[in-house]
PDB file of C-alpha atoms in Angstrom:
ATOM      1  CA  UNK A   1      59.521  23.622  -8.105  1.00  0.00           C
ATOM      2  CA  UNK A   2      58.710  24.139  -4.545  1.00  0.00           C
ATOM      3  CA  UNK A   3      55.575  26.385  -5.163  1.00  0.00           C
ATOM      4  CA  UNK A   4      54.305  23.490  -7.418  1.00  0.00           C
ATOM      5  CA  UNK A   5      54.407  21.196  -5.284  1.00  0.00           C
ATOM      6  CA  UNK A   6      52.914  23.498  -2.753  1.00  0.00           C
ATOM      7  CA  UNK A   7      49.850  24.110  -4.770  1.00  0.00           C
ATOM      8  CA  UNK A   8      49.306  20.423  -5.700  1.00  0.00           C
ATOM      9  CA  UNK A   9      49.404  19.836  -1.683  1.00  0.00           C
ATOM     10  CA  UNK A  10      46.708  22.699  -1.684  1.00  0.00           C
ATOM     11  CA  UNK A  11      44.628  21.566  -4.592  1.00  0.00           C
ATOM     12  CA  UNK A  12      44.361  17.583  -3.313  1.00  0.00           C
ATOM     13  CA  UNK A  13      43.572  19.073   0.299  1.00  0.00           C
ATOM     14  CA  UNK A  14      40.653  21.229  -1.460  1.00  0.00           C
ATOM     15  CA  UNK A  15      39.608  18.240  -3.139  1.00  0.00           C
ATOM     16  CA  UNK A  16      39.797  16.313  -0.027  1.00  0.00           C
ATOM     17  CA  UNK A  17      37.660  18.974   1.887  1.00  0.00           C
ATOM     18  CA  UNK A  18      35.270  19.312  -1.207  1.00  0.00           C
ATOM     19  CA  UNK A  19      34.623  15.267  -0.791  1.00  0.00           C
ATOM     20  CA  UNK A  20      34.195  15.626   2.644  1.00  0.00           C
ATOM     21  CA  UNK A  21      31.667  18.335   2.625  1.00  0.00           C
ATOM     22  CA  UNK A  22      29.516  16.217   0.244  1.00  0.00           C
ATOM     23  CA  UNK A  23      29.666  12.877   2.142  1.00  0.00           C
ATOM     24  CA  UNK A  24      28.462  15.036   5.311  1.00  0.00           C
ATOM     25  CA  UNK A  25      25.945  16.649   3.415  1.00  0.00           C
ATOM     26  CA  UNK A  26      24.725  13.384   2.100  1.00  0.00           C
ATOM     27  CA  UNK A  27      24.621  11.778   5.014  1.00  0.00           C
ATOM     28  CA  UNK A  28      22.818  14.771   6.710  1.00  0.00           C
ATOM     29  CA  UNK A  29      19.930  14.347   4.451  1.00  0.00           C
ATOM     30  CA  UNK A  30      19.666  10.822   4.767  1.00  0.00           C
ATOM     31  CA  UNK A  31      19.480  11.441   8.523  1.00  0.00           C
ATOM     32  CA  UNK A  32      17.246  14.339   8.354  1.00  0.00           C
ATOM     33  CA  UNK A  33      14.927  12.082   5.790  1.00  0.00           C
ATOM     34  CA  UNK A  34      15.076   9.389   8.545  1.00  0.00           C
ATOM     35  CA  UNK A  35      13.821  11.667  11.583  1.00  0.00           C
ATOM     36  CA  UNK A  36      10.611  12.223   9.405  1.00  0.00           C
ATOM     37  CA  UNK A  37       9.375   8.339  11.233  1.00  0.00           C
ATOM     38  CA  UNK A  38       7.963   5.547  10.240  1.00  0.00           C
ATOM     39  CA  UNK A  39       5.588   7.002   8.028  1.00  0.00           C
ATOM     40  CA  UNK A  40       9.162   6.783   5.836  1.00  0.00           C
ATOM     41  CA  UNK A  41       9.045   3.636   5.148  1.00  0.00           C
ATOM     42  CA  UNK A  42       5.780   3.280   2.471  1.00  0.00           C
ATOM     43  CA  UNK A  43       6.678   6.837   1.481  1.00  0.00           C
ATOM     44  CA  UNK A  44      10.152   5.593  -0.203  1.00  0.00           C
ATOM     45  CA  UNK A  45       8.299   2.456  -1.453  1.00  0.00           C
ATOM     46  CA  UNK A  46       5.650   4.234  -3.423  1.00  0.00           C
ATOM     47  CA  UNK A  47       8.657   6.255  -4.845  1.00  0.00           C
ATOM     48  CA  UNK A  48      10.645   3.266  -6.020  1.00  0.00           C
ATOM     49  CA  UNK A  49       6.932   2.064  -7.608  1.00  0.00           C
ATOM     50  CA  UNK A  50       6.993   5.766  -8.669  1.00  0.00           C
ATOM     51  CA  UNK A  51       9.883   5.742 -10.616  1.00  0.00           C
ATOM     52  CA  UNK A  52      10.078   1.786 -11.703  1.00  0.00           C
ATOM     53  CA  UNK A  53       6.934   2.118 -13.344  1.00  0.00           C
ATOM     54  CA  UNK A  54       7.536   6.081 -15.260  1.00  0.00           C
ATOM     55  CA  UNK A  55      11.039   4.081 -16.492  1.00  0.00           C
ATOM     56  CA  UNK A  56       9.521   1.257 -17.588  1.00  0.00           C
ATOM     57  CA  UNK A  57       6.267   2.606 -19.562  1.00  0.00           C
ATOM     58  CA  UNK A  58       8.891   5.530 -21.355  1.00  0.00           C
ATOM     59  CA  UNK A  59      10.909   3.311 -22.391  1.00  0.00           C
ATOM     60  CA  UNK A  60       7.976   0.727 -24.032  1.00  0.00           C
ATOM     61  CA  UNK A  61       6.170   3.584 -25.246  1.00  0.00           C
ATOM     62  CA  UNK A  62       9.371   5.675 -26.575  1.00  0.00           C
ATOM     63  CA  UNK A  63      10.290   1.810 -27.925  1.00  0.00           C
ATOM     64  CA  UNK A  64       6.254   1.797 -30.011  1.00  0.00           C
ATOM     65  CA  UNK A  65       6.830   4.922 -31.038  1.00  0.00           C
ATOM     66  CA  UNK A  66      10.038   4.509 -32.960  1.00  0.00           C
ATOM     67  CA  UNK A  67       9.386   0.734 -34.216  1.00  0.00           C
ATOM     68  CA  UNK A  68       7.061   1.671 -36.583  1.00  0.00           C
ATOM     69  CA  UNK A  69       8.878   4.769 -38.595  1.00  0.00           C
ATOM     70  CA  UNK A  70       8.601   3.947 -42.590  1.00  0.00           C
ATOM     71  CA  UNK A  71       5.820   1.309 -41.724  1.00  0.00           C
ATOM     72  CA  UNK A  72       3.192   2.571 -43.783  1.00  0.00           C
ATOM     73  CA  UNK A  73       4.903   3.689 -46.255  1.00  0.00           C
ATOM     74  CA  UNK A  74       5.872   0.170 -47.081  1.00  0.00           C
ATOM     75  CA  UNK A  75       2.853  -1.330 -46.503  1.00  0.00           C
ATOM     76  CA  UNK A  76       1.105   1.028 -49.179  1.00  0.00           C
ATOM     77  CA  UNK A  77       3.657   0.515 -51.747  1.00  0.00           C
ATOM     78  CA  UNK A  78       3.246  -3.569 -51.467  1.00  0.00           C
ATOM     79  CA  UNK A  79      -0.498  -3.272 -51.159  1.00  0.00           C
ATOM     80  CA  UNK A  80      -0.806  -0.730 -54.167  1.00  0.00           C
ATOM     81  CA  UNK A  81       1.760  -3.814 -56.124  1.00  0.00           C
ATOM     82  CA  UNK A  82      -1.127  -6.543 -54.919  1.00  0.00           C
ATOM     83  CA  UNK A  83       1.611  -7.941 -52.998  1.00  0.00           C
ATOM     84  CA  UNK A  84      -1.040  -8.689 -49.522  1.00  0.00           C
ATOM     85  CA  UNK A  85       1.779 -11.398 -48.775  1.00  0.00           C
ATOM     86  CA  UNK A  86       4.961  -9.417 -48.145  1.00  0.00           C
ATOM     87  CA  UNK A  87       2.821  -6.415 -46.543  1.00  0.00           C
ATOM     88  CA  UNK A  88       1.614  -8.828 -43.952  1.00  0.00           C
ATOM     89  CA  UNK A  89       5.386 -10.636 -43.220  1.00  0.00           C
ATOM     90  CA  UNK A  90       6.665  -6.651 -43.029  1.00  0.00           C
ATOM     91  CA  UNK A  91       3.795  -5.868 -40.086  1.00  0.00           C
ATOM     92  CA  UNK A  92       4.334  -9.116 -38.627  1.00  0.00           C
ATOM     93  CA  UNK A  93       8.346  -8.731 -38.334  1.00  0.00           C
ATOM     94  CA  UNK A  94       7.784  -5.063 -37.473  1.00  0.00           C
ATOM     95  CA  UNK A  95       6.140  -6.343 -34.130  1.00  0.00           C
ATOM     96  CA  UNK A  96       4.903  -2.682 -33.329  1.00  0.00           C
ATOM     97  CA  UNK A  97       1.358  -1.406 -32.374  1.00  0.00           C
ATOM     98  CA  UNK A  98       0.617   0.004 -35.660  1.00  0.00           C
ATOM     99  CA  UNK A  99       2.039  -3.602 -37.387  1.00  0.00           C
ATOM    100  CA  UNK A 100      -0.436  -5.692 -35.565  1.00  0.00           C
ATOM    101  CA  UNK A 101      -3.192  -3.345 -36.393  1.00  0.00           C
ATOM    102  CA  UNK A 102      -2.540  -3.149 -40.373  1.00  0.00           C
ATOM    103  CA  UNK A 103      -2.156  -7.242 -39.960  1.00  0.00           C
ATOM    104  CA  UNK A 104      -5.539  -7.502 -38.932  1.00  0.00           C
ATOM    105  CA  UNK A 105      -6.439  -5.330 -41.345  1.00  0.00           C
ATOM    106  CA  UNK A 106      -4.990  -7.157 -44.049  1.00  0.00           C
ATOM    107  CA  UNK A 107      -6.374 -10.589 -42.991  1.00  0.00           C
ATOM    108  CA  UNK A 108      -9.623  -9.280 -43.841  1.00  0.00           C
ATOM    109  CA  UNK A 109      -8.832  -7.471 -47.546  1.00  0.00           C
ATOM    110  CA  UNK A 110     -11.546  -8.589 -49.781  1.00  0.00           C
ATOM    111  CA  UNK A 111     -14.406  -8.412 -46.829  1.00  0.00           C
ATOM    112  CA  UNK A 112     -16.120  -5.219 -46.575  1.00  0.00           C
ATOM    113  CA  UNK A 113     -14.630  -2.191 -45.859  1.00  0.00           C
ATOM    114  CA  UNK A 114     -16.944  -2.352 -42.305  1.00  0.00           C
ATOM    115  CA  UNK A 115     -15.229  -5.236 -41.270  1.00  0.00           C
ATOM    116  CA  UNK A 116     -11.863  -4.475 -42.028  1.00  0.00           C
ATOM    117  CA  UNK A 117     -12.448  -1.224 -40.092  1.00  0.00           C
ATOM    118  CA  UNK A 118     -13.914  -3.133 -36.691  1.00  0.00           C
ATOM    119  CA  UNK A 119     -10.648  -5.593 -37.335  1.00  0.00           C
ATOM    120  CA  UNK A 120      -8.552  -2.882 -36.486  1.00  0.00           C
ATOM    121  CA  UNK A 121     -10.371  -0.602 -34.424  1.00  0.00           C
ATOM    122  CA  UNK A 122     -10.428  -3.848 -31.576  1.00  0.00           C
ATOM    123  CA  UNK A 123      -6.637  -4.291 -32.200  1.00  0.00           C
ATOM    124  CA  UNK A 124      -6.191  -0.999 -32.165  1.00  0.00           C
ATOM    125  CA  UNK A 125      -7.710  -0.896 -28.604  1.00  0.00           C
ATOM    126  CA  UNK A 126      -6.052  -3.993 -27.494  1.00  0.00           C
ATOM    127  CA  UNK A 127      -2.341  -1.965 -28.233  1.00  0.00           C
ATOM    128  CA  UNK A 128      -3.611   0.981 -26.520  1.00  0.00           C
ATOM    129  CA  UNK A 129      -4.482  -0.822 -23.110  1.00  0.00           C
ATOM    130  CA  UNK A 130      -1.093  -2.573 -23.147  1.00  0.00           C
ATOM    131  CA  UNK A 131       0.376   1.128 -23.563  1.00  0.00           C
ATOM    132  CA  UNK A 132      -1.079   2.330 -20.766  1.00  0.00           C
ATOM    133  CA  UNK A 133      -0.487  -1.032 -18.387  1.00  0.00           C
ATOM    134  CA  UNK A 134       0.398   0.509 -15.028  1.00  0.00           C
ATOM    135  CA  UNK A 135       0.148   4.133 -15.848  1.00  0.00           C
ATOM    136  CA  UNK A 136      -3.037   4.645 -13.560  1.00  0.00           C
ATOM    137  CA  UNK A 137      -0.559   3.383 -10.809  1.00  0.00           C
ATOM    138  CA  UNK A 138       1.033   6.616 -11.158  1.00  0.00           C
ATOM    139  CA  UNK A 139      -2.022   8.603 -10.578  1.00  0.00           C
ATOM    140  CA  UNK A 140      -2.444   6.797  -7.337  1.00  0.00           C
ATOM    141  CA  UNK A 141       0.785   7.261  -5.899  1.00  0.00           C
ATOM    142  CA  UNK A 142       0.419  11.024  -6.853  1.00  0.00           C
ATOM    143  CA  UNK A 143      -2.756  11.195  -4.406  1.00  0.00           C
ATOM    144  CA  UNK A 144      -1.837   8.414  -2.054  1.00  0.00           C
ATOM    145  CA  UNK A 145       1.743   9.889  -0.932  1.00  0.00           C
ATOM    146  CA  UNK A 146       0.821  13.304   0.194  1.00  0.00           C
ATOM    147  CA  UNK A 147      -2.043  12.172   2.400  1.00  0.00           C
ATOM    148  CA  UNK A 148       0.989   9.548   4.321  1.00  0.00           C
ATOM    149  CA  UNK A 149       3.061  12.289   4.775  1.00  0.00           C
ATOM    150  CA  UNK A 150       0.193  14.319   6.406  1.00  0.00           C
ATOM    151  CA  UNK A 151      -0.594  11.679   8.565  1.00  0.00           C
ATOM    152  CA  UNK A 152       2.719  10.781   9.084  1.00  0.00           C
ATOM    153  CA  UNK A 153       2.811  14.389  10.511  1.00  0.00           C
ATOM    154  CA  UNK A 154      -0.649  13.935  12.426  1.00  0.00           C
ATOM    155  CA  UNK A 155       0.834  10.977  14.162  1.00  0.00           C
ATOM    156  CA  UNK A 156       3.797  13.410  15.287  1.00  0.00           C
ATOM    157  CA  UNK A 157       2.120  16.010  16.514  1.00  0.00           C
ATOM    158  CA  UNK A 158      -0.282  13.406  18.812  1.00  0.00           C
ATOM    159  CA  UNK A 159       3.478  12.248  20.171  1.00  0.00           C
ATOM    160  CA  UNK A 160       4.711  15.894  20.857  1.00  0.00           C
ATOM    161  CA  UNK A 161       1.314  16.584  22.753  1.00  0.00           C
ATOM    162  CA  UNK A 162       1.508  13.560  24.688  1.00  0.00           C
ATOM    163  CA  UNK A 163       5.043  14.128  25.407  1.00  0.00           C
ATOM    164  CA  UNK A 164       3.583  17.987  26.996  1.00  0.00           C
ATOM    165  CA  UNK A 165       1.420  16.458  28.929  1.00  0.00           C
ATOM    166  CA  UNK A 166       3.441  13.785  30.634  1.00  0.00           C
ATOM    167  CA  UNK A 167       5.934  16.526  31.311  1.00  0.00           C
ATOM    168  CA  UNK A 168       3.479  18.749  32.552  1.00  0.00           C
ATOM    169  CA  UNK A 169       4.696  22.045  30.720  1.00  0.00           C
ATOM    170  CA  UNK A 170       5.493  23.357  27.414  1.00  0.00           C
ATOM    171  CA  UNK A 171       8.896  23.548  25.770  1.00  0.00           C
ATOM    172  CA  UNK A 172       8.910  26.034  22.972  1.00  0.00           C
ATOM    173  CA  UNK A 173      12.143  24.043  21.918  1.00  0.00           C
ATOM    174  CA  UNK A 174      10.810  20.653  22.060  1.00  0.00           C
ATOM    175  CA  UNK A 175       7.825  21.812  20.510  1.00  0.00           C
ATOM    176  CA  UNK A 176       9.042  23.851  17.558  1.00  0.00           C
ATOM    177  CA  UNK A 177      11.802  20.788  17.168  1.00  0.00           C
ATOM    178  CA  UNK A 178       9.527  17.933  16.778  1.00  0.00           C
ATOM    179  CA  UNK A 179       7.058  19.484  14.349  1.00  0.00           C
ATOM    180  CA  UNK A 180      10.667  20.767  12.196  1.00  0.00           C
ATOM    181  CA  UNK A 181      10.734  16.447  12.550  1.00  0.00           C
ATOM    182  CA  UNK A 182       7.732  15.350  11.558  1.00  0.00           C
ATOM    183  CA  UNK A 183       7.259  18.194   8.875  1.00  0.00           C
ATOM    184  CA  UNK A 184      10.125  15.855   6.708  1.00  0.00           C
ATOM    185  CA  UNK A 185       6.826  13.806   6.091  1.00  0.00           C
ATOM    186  CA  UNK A 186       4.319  15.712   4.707  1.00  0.00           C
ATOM    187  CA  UNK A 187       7.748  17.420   2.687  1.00  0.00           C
ATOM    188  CA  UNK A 188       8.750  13.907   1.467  1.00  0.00           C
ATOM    189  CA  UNK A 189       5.218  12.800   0.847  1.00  0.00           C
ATOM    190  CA  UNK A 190       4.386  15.760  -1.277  1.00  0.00           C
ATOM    191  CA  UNK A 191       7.350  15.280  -3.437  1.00  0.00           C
ATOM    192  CA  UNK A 192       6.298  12.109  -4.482  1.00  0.00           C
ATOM    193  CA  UNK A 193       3.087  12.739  -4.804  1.00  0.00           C
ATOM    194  CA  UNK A 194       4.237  15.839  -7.216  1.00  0.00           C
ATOM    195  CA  UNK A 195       6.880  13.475  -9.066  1.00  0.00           C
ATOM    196  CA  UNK A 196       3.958  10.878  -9.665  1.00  0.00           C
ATOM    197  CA  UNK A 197       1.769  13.381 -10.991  1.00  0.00           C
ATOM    198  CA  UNK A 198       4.069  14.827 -13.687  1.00  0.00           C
ATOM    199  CA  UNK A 199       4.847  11.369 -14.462  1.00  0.00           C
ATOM    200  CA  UNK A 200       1.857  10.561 -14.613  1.00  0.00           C
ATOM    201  CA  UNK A 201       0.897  13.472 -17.127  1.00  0.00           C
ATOM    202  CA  UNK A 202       3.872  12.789 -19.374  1.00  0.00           C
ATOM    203  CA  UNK A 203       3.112   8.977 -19.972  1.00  0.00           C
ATOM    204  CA  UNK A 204      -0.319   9.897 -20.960  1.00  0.00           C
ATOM    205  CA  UNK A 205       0.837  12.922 -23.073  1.00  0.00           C
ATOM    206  CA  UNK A 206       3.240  10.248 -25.042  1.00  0.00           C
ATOM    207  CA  UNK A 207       0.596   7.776 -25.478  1.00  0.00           C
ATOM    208  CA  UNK A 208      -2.195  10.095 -26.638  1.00  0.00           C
ATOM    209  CA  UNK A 209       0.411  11.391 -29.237  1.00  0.00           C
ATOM    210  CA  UNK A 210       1.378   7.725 -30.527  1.00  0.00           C
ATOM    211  CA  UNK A 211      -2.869   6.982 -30.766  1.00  0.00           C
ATOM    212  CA  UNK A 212      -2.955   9.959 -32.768  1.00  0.00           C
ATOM    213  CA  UNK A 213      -0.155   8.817 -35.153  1.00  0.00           C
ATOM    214  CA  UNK A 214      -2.292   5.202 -35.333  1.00  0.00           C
ATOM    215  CA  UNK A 215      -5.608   6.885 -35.813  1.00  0.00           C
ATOM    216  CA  UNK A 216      -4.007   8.740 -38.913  1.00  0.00           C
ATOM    217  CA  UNK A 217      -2.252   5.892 -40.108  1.00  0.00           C
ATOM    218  CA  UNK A 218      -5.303   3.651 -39.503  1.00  0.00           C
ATOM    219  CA  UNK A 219      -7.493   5.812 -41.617  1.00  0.00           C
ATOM    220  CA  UNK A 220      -4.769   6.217 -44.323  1.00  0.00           C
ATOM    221  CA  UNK A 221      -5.076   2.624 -44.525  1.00  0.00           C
ATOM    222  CA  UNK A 222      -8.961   2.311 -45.106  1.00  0.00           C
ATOM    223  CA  UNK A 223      -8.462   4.766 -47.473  1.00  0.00           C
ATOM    224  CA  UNK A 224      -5.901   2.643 -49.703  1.00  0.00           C
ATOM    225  CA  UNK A 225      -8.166  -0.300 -49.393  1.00  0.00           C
ATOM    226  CA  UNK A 226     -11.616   1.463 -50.257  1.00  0.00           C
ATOM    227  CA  UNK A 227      -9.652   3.238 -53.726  1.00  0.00           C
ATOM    228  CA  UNK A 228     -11.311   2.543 -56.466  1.00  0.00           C
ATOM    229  CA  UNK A 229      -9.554  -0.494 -58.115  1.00  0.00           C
ATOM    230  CA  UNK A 230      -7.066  -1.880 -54.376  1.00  0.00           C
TER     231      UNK A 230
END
């Protein structure tokens, strides 16, 4: 009973000491990040931007691409029935990118086939730009936030010279020290600017897969509507 309770004493000390470690090692890097100067400041901005943004478009986009699953399908089968009617009140309570493109393409059945095409070749467009609302934000931050850092680290290196010269002699220590500083900003700058990129890259990868899917099920829609007898 003893050595139980003995090991429980050790094992909530470990834990204790395990806690501890990671507060202190938190706290380090917060420190260390805040050594890196002022430069710090829009650095962690464009990062929030970064990563509000990449959240926000995934989740729209992810959001388009699943809406309109079994859409066409549906559409076909009440169009191929003559029932224009309930194909356009499914798109319309569908409410995805593909929905409001086969809704303007059924306002215009019995037009020709040019028309109908245009019809949804604008909407089509239209969804696209709202897809990619912000995303060339991302592309900016990725080229913006490695050029602060570096200055950030220009600016520190001006300081540690002036510093030398007002002291009149050069300390290896001081020297090698403040440039391990102001290094944190070109390091913190270029992860951002790296994050942004990818994120960046994704986005578009998602979207340019979901105009794909519209293209396809664009066409597959002129198709129905130019068959002989639709």
């Amino acid at each position: 009973m003893l050595f139980m309770q003995e090991m429980d004493s050790l094992n909530t000390v470990q834990q204790q000491a395990i806690q501890l470690a990671t507060t202190e090692e938190s706290l380090n890097m917060i420190q260390m990040l805040m050594k890196g100067g002022w430069i710090m400041i829009p650095i962690t901005f464009l990062l929030f931007l970064a990563l509000v943004i990449f959240f926000e478009r995934y989740i729209t986009i992810r959001k388009a691409t699943k809406s309109d699953t079994g859409l066409m399908s549906q559409v076909k089968s009440n169009v191929m029935s003559g029932r224009l009617d309930a194909a356009v009140a499914i798109c319309r309570s569908n409410n995805s990118a593909l929905g409001r493109m086969l809704q303007k393409g059924l306002a215009r059945v019995g037009r020709p086939i040019k028309d109908i095409e245009g019809a949804i070749e604008n909407a089509g467009k239209l969804e696209v730009s709202k897809l990619e609302k912000n995303i060339n934000i991302l592309g900016i931050v990725a080229g913006i936030a490695p050029m602060m850092g570096f200055v950030g680290t220009i600016f520190g290196v001006i300081q540690i010279f002036r510093e030398v010269e007002m002291a009149g002699g050069i300390d290896i220590g001081t020297v090698s020290g403040g440039l391990y500083v102001k290094m944190i900003a070109s390091a913190s700058g270029l992860t951002v600017g790296i994050l942004a990129y990818i994120g960046y890259h994704v986005l578009n990868m998602m979207v340019e897969r979901l105009i794909l899917r519209m293209e396809t099920e664009a066409v597959e829609f002129i198709d129905l509507l130019d068959e002989p007898g639709a």
